[in-house]
CSV table of C-alpha atoms and ligand atoms in Angstrom, one decimal:
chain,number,residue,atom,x,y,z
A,96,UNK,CA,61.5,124.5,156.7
A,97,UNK,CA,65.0,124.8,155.6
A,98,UNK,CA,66.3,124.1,152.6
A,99,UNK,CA,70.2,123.3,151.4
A,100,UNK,CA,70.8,124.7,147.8
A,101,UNK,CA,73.9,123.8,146.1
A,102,UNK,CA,75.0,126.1,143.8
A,103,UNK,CA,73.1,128.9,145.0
A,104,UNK,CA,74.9,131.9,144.0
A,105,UNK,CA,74.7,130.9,140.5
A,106,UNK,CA,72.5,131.5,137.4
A,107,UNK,CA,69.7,129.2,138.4
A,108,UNK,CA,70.3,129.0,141.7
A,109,UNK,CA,70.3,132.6,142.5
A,110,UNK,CA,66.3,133.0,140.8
A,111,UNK,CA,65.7,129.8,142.9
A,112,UNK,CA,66.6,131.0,145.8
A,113,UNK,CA,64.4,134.1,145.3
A,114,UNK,CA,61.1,132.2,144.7
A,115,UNK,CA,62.2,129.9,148.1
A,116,UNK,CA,62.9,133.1,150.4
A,117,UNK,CA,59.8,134.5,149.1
A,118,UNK,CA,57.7,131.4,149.6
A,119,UNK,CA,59.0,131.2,153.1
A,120,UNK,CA,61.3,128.8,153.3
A,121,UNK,CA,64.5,129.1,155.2
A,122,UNK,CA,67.8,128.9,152.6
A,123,UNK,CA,71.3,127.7,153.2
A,124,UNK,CA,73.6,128.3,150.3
A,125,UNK,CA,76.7,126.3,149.7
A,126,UNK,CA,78.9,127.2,147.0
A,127,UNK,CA,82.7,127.2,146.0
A,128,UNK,CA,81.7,130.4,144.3
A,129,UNK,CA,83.9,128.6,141.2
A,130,UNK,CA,81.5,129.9,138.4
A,131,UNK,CA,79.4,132.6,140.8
A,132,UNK,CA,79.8,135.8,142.6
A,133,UNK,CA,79.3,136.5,146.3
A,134,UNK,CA,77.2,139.2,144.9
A,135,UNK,CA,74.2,137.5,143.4
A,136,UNK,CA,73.1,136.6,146.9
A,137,UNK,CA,73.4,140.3,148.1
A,138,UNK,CA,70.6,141.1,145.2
A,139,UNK,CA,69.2,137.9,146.5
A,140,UNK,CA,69.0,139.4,150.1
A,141,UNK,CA,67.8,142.9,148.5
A,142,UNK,CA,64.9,141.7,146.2
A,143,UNK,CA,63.4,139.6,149.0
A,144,UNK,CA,64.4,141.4,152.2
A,145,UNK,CA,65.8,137.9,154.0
A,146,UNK,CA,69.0,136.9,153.9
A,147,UNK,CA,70.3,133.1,152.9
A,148,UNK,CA,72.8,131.8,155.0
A,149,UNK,CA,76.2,131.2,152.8
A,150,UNK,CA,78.7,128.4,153.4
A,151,UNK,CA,81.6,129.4,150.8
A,152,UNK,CA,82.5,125.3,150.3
A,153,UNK,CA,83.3,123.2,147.4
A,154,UNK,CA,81.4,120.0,147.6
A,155,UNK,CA,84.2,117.7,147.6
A,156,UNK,CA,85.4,119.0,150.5
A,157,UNK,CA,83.7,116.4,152.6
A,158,UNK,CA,84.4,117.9,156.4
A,159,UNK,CA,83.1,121.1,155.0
A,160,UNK,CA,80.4,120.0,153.9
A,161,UNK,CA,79.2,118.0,156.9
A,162,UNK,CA,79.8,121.0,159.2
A,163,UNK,CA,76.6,122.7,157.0
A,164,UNK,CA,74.3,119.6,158.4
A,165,UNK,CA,75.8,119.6,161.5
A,166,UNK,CA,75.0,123.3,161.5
A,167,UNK,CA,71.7,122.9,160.1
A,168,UNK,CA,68.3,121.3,160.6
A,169,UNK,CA,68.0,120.9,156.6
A,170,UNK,CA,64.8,119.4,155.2
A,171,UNK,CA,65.5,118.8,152.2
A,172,UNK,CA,68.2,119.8,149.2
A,173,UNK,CA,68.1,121.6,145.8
A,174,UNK,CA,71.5,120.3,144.0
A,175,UNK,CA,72.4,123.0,141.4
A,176,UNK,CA,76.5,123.3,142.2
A,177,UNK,CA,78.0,121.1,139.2
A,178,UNK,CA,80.0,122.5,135.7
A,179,UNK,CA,78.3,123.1,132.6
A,180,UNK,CA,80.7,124.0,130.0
A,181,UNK,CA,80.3,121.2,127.1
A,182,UNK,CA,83.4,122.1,125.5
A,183,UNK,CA,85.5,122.6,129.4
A,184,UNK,CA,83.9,119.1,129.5
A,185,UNK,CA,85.7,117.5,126.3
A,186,UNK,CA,88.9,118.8,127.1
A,187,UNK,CA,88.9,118.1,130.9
A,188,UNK,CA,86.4,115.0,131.4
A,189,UNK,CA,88.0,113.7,134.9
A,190,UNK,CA,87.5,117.4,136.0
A,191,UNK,CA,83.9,117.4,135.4
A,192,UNK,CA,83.3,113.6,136.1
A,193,UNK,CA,85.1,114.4,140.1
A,194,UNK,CA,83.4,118.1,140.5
A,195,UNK,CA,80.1,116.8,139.6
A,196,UNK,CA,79.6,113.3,139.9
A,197,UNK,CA,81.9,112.6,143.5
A,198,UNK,CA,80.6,116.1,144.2
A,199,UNK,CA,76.9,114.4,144.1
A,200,UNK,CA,78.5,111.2,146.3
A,201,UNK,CA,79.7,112.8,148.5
A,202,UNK,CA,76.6,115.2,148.8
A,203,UNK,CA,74.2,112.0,149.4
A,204,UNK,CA,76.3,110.4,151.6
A,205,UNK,CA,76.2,113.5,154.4
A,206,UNK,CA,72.4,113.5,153.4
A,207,UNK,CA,72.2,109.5,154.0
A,208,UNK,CA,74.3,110.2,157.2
A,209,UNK,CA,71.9,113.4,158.6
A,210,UNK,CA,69.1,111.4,157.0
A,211,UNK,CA,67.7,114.7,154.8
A,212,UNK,CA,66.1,112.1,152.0
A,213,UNK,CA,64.8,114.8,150.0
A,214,UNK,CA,66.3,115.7,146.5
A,215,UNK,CA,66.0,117.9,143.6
A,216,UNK,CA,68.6,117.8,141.2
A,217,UNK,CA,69.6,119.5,138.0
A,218,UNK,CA,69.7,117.5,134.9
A,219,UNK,CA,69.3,118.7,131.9
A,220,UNK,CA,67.6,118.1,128.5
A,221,UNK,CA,71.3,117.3,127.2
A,222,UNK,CA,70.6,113.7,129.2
A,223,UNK,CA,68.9,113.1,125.2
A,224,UNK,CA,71.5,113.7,123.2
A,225,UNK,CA,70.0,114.1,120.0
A,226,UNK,CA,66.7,113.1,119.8
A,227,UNK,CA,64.6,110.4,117.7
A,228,UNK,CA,61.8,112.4,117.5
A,229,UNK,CA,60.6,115.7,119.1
A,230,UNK,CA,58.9,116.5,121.7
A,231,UNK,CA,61.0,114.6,124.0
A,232,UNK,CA,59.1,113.0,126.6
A,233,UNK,CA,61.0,111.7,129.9
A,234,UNK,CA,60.6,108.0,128.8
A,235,UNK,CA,62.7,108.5,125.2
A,236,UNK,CA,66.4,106.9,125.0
A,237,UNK,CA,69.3,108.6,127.1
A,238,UNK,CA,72.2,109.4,124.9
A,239,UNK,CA,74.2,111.8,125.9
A,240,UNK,CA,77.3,113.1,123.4
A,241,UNK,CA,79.6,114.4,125.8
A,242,UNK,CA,81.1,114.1,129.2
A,243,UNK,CA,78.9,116.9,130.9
A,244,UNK,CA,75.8,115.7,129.4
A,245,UNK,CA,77.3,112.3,130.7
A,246,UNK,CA,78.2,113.1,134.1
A,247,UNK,CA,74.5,114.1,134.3
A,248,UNK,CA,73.0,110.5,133.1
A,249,UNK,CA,75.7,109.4,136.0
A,250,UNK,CA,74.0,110.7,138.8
A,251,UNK,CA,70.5,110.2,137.9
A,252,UNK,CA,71.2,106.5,137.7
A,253,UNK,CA,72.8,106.8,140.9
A,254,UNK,CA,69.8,108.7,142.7
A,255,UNK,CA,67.6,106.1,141.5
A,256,UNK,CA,69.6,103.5,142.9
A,257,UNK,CA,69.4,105.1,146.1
A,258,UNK,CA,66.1,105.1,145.8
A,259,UNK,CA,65.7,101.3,144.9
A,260,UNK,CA,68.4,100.9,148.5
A,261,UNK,CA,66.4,102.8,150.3
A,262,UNK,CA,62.1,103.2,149.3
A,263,UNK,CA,62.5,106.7,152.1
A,264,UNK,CA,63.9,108.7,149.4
A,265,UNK,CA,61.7,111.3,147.6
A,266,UNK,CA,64.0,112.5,144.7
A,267,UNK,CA,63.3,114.6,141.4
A,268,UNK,CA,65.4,114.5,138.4
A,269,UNK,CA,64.2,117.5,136.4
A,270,UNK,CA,65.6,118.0,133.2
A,271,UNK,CA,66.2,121.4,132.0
A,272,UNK,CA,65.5,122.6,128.5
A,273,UNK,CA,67.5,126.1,127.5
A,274,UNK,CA,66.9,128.5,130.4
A,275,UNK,CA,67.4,132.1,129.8
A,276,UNK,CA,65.8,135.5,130.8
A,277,UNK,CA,66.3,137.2,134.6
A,278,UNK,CA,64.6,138.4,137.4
A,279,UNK,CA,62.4,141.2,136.3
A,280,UNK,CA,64.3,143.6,138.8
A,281,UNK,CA,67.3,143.4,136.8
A,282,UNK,CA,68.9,142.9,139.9
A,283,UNK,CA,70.0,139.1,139.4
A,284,UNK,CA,71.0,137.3,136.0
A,285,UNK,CA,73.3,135.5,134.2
A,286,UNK,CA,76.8,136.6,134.4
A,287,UNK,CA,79.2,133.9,132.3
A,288,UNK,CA,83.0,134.0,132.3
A,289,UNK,CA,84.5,135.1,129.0
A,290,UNK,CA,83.0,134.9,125.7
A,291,UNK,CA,79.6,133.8,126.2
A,292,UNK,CA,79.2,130.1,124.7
A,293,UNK,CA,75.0,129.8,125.0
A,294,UNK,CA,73.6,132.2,122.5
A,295,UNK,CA,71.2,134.8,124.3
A,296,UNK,CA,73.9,135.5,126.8
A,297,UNK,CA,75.7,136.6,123.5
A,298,UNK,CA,73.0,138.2,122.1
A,299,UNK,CA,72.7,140.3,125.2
A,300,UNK,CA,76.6,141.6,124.8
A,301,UNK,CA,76.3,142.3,121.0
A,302,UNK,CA,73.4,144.4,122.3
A,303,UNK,CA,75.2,146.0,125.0
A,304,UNK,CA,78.4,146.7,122.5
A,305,UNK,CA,80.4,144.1,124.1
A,306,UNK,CA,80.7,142.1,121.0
A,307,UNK,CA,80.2,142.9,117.3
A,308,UNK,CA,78.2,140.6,116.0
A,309,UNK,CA,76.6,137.3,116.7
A,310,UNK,CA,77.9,134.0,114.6
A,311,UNK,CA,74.9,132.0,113.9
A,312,UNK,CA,76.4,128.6,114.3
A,313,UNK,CA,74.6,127.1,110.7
A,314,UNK,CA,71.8,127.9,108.7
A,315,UNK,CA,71.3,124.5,107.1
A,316,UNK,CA,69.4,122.5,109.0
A,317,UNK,CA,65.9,120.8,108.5
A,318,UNK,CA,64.1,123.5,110.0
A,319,UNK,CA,61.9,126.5,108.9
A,320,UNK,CA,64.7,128.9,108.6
A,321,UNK,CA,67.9,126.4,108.4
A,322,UNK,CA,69.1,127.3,112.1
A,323,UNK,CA,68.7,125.2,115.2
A,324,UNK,CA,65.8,125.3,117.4
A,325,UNK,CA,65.7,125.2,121.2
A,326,UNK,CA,63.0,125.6,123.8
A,327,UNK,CA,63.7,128.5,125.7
A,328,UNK,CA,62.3,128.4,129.0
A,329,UNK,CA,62.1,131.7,131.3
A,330,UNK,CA,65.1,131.4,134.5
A,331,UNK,CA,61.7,132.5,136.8
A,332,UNK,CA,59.6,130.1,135.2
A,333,UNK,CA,62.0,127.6,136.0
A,334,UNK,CA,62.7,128.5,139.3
A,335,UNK,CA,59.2,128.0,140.2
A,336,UNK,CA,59.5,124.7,139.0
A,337,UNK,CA,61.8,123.9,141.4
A,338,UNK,CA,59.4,124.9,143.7
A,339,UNK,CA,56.6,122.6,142.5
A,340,UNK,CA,59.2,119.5,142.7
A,341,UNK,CA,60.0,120.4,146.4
A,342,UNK,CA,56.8,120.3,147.3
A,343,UNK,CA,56.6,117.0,146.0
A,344,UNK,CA,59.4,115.3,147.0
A,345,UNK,CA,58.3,117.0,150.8
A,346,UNK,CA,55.1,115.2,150.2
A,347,UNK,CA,55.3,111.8,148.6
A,348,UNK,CA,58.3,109.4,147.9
A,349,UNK,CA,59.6,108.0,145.0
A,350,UNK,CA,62.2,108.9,142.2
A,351,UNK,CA,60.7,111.1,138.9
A,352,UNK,CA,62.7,112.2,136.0
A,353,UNK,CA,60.7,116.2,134.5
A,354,UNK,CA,61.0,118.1,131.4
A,355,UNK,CA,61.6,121.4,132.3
A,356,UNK,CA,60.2,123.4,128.7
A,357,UNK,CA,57.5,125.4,127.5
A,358,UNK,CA,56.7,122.6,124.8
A,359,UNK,CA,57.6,124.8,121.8
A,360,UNK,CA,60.8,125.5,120.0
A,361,UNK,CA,62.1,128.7,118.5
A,362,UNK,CA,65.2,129.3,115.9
A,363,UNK,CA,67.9,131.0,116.1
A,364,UNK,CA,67.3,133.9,114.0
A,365,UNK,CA,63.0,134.1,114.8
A,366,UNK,CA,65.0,134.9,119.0
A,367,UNK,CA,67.0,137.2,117.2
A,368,UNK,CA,64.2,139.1,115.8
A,369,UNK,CA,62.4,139.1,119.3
A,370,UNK,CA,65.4,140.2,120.5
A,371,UNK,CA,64.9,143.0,118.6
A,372,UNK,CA,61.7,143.7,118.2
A,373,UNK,CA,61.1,143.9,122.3
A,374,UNK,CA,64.4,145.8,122.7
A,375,UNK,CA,65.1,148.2,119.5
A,376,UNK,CA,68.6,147.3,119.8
A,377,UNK,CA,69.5,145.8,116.1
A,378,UNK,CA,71.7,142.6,116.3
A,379,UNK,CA,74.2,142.3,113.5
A,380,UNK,CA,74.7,138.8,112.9
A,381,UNK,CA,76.9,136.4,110.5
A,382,UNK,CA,76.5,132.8,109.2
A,383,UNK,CA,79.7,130.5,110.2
A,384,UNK,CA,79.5,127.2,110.0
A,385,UNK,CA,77.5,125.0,112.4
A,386,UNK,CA,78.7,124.2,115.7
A,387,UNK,CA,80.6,120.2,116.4
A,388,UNK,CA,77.7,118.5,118.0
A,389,UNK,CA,74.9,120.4,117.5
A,390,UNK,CA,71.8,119.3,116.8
A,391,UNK,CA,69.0,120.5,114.6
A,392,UNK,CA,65.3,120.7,116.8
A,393,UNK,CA,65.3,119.7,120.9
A,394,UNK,CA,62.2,121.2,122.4
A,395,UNK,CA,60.2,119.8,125.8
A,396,UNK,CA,56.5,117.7,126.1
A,397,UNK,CA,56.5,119.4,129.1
A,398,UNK,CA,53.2,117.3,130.0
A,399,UNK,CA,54.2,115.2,132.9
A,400,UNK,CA,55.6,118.4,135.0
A,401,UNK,CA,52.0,119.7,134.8
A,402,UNK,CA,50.0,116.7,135.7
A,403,UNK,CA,52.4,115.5,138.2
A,404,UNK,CA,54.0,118.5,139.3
A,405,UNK,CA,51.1,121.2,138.4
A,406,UNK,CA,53.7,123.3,136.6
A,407,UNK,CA,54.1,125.0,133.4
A,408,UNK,CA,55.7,127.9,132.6
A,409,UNK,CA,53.8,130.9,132.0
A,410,UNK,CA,56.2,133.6,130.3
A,411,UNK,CA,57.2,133.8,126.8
A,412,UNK,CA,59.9,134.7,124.6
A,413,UNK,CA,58.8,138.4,124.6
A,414,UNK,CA,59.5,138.6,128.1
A,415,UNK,CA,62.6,136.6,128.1
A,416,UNK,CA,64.3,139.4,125.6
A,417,UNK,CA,62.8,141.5,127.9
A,418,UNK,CA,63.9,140.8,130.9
A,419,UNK,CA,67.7,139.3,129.2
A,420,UNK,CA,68.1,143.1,128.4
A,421,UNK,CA,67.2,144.6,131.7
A,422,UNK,CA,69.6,142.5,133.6
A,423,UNK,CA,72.5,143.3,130.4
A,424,UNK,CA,71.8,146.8,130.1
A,425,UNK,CA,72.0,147.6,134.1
A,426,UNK,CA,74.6,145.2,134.5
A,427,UNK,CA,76.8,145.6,131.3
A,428,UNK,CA,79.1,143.8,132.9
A,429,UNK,CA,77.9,141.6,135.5
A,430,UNK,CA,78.6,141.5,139.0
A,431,UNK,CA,81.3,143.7,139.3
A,432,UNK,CA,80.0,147.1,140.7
A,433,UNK,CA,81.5,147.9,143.4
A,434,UNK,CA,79.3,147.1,146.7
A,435,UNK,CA,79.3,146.1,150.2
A,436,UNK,CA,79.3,142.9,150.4
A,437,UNK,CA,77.7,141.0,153.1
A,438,UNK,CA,78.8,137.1,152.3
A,439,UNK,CA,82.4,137.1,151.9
B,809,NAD,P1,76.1,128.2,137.3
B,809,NAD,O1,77.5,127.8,136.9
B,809,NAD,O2,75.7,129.6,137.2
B,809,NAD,O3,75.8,127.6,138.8
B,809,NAD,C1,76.4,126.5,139.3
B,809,NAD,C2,77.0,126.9,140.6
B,809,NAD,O4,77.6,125.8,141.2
B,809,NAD,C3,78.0,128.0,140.5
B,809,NAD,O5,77.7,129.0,141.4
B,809,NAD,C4,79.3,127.3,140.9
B,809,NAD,O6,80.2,128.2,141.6
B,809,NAD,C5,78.8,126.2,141.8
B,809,NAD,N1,79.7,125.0,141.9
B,809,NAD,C6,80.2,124.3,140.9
B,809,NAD,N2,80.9,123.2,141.4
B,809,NAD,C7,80.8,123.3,142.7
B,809,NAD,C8,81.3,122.5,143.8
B,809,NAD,N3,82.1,121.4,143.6
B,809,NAD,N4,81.0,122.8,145.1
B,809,NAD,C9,80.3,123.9,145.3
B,809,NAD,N5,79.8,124.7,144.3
B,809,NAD,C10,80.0,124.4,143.1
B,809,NAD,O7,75.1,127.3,136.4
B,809,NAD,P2,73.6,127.3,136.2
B,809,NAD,O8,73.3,127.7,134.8
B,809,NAD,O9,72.9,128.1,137.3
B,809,NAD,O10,73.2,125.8,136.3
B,809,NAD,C11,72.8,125.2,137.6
B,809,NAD,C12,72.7,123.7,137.3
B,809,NAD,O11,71.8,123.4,136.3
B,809,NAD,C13,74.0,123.0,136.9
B,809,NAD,O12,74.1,121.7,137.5
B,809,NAD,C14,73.8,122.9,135.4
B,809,NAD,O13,74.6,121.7,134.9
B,809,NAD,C15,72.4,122.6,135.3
B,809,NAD,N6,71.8,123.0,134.0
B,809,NAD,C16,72.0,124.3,133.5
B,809,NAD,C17,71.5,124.6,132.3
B,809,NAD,C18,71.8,126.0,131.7
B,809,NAD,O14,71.7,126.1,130.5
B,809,NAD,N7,72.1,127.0,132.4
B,809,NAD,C19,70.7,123.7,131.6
B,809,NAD,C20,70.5,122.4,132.1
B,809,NAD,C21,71.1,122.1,133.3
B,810,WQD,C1,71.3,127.4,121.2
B,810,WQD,C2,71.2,127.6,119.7
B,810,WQD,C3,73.3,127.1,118.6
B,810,WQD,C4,75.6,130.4,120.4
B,810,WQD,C5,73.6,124.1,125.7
B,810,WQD,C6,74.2,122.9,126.3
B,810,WQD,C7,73.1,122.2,127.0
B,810,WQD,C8,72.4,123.1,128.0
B,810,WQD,C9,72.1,124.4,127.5
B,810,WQD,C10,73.2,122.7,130.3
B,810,WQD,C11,71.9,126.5,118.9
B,810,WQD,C12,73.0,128.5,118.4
B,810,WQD,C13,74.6,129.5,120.0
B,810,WQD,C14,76.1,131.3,119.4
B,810,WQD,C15,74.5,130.3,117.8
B,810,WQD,N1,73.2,123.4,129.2
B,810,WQD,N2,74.1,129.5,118.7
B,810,WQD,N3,75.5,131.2,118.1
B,810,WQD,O1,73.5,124.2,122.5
B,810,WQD,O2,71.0,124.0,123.0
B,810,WQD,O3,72.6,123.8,124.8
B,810,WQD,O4,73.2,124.9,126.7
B,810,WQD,O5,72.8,121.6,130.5
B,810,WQD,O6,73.8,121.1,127.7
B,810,WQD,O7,74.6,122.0,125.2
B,810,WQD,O8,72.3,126.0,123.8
B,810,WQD,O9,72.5,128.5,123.8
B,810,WQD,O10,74.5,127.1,123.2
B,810,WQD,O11,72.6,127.2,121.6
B,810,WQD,O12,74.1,130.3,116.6
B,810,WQD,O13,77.0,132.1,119.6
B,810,WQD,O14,71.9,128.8,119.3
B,810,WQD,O15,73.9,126.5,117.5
B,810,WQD,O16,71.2,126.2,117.8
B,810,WQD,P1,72.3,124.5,123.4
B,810,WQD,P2,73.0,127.3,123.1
């Protein structure tokens, strides 16, 4: 069974396509390697001992892409390649709206075309906006405040129109809560460009003495402690997940929108403290003021992706720190040790 994953060399799609070689499943990677490094699918390759196939193409390059189904007997496609920089996405909206949104077009016509029906995509928990009431279950209203979280509401709607065109489509929208942690090897993580903008990515460089200090972004709002809470989810957990939906959409028809949490929220400074606690690294931290377009409390009722999909995820915020710090402290500066590198 072969499976097309977009964005595969990235943060996500690098721990998914772990748990797919592993499981079996034959992977072809396509990615314009615009946020990613050749190198993540190396450590993908060493980890499991089988090697993806890598097509270094951007998905708007249409003849590119349809030279990986010509190519390839693909079965069915996990769609992680897209940008997810909220800010990037307020000061360059068409950029984000072509990359992701015609990217997705174009993607589902060459599917339509090589008639590979089968779809899991990336959304994410930003689809909400800010929510009435917490936990957010899949049926609460879609509002999203910016033109990333936008560009996602885009192209569910137009899956699901697909699937009202065309009842042979098996398509799940699974919408992601706040993934962190990496693979417990320490071998794959994630590696962002710059100065981190999530915060355990910059927790993970004030503990490896790449920044001073953290800047807790408020410590006002209506919540235990007065900073914003989040439902963390696990990268491995999540890339299990994936698995789960595949299996569905291989098996039955139809188009699903999935939380992708744990169900329970945790503030700023109580990850700090983990953080800590499960690393002995201290984590000097500041209160600034909060960040534009924030919100106060977002965390997952994760219950429809275990009756439907019979996941949940299974690791907690101790092991998250843990494993966030493994992947930091080898790889204090990402990708960037010098290797052999088999997919460029
Ligand atoms: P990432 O940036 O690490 O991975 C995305 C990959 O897509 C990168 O390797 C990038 O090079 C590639 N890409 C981007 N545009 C492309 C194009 N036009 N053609 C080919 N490749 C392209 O991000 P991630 O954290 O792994 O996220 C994966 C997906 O999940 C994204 O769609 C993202 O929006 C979504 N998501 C992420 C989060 C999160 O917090 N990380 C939360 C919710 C949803
Ligand atoms: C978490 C909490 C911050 C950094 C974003 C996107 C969302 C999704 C995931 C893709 C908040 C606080 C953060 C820092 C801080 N991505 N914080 N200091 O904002 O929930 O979601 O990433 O779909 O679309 O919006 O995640 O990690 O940025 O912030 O105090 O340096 O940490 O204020 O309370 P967020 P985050």
């Amino acid at each position: 069974m072969a499976i097309l994953v977009t964005g595969g060399a990235g943060y996500i799609g690098s721990h998914t396509c772990v748990e797919l070689l592993e499981a079996g499943y034959e992977v072809i990677v396509v990615d314009n390697l615009s946020n990613s490094n050749p190198r993540a699918l190396d450590r993908v390759y060493e980890i499991t001992g089988k090697k993806p196939t890598f097509y270094e193409v951007d998905l708007l390059n249409h003849a590119g892409l349809e030279s990986v189904f010509r190519e390839n007997e693909i079965d069915a496609v996990i769609h992680f390649a897209g940008l997810k920089a909220v800010g990037d996405s307020v000061s360059v909206p068409l950029h984000y709206y072509q990359n992701n949104v015609t990217g997705t077009i174009i993607l589902c016509h060459l599917m339509q075309k090589y008639d590979v029906k089968k779809i899991v995509f990336s959304s994410s928990a930003t689809v909400y906006g800010a929510p009435e009431t917490v936990p957010i279950t899949e049926d609460s209203l879609l509002s999203p405040t910016n033109p990333y979280g936008r560009t996602k509401q885009m192209i569910e709607e137009i899956l699901k129109d697909i699937y009202l065109s065309d009842k042979k489509w098996s398509i799940a929208l699974l919408r992601y809560f706040n993934p962190i942690g990496a693979h417990q090897s320490g071998r794959i993580g994630e590696d962002p460009n710059g100065i981190p903008n999530n915060l355990m990515p910059y927790i993970a460089q004030v503990a490896v003495g790449k920044r001073s200090h953290l800047n807790v972004f408020g410590a006002e709002y209506a919540t235990p402690d007065g900073t914003g809470v989040r439902d963390y989810i696990h990268v491995v957990d999540l890339a299990k997940g994936h698995l789960k939906a595949l299996d569905k959409t291989l098996n039955e028809v139809g188009v699903d929108a999935y939380n992708l949490g744990t169900g329970r929220g945790y503030s700023v400074l109580e990850m700090v403290k983990e953080f800590e606690k499960v690393t002995g690294v201290p984590i000097p931290y500041k209160i600034v003021e909060a960040r534009q377009g924030d919100i106060a409390i977002c965390y997952a009722d994760p219950t429809k992706a275990k009756a439907e999909l019979d996941w949940s995820a299974e690791k907690g915020i101790s092991e998250m720190c843990r494993d966030t710090w493994k992947w930091q402290s080898l790889n204090p500066d990402g990708y960037v040790i010098e290797e052999k590198n088999l997919f460029l």
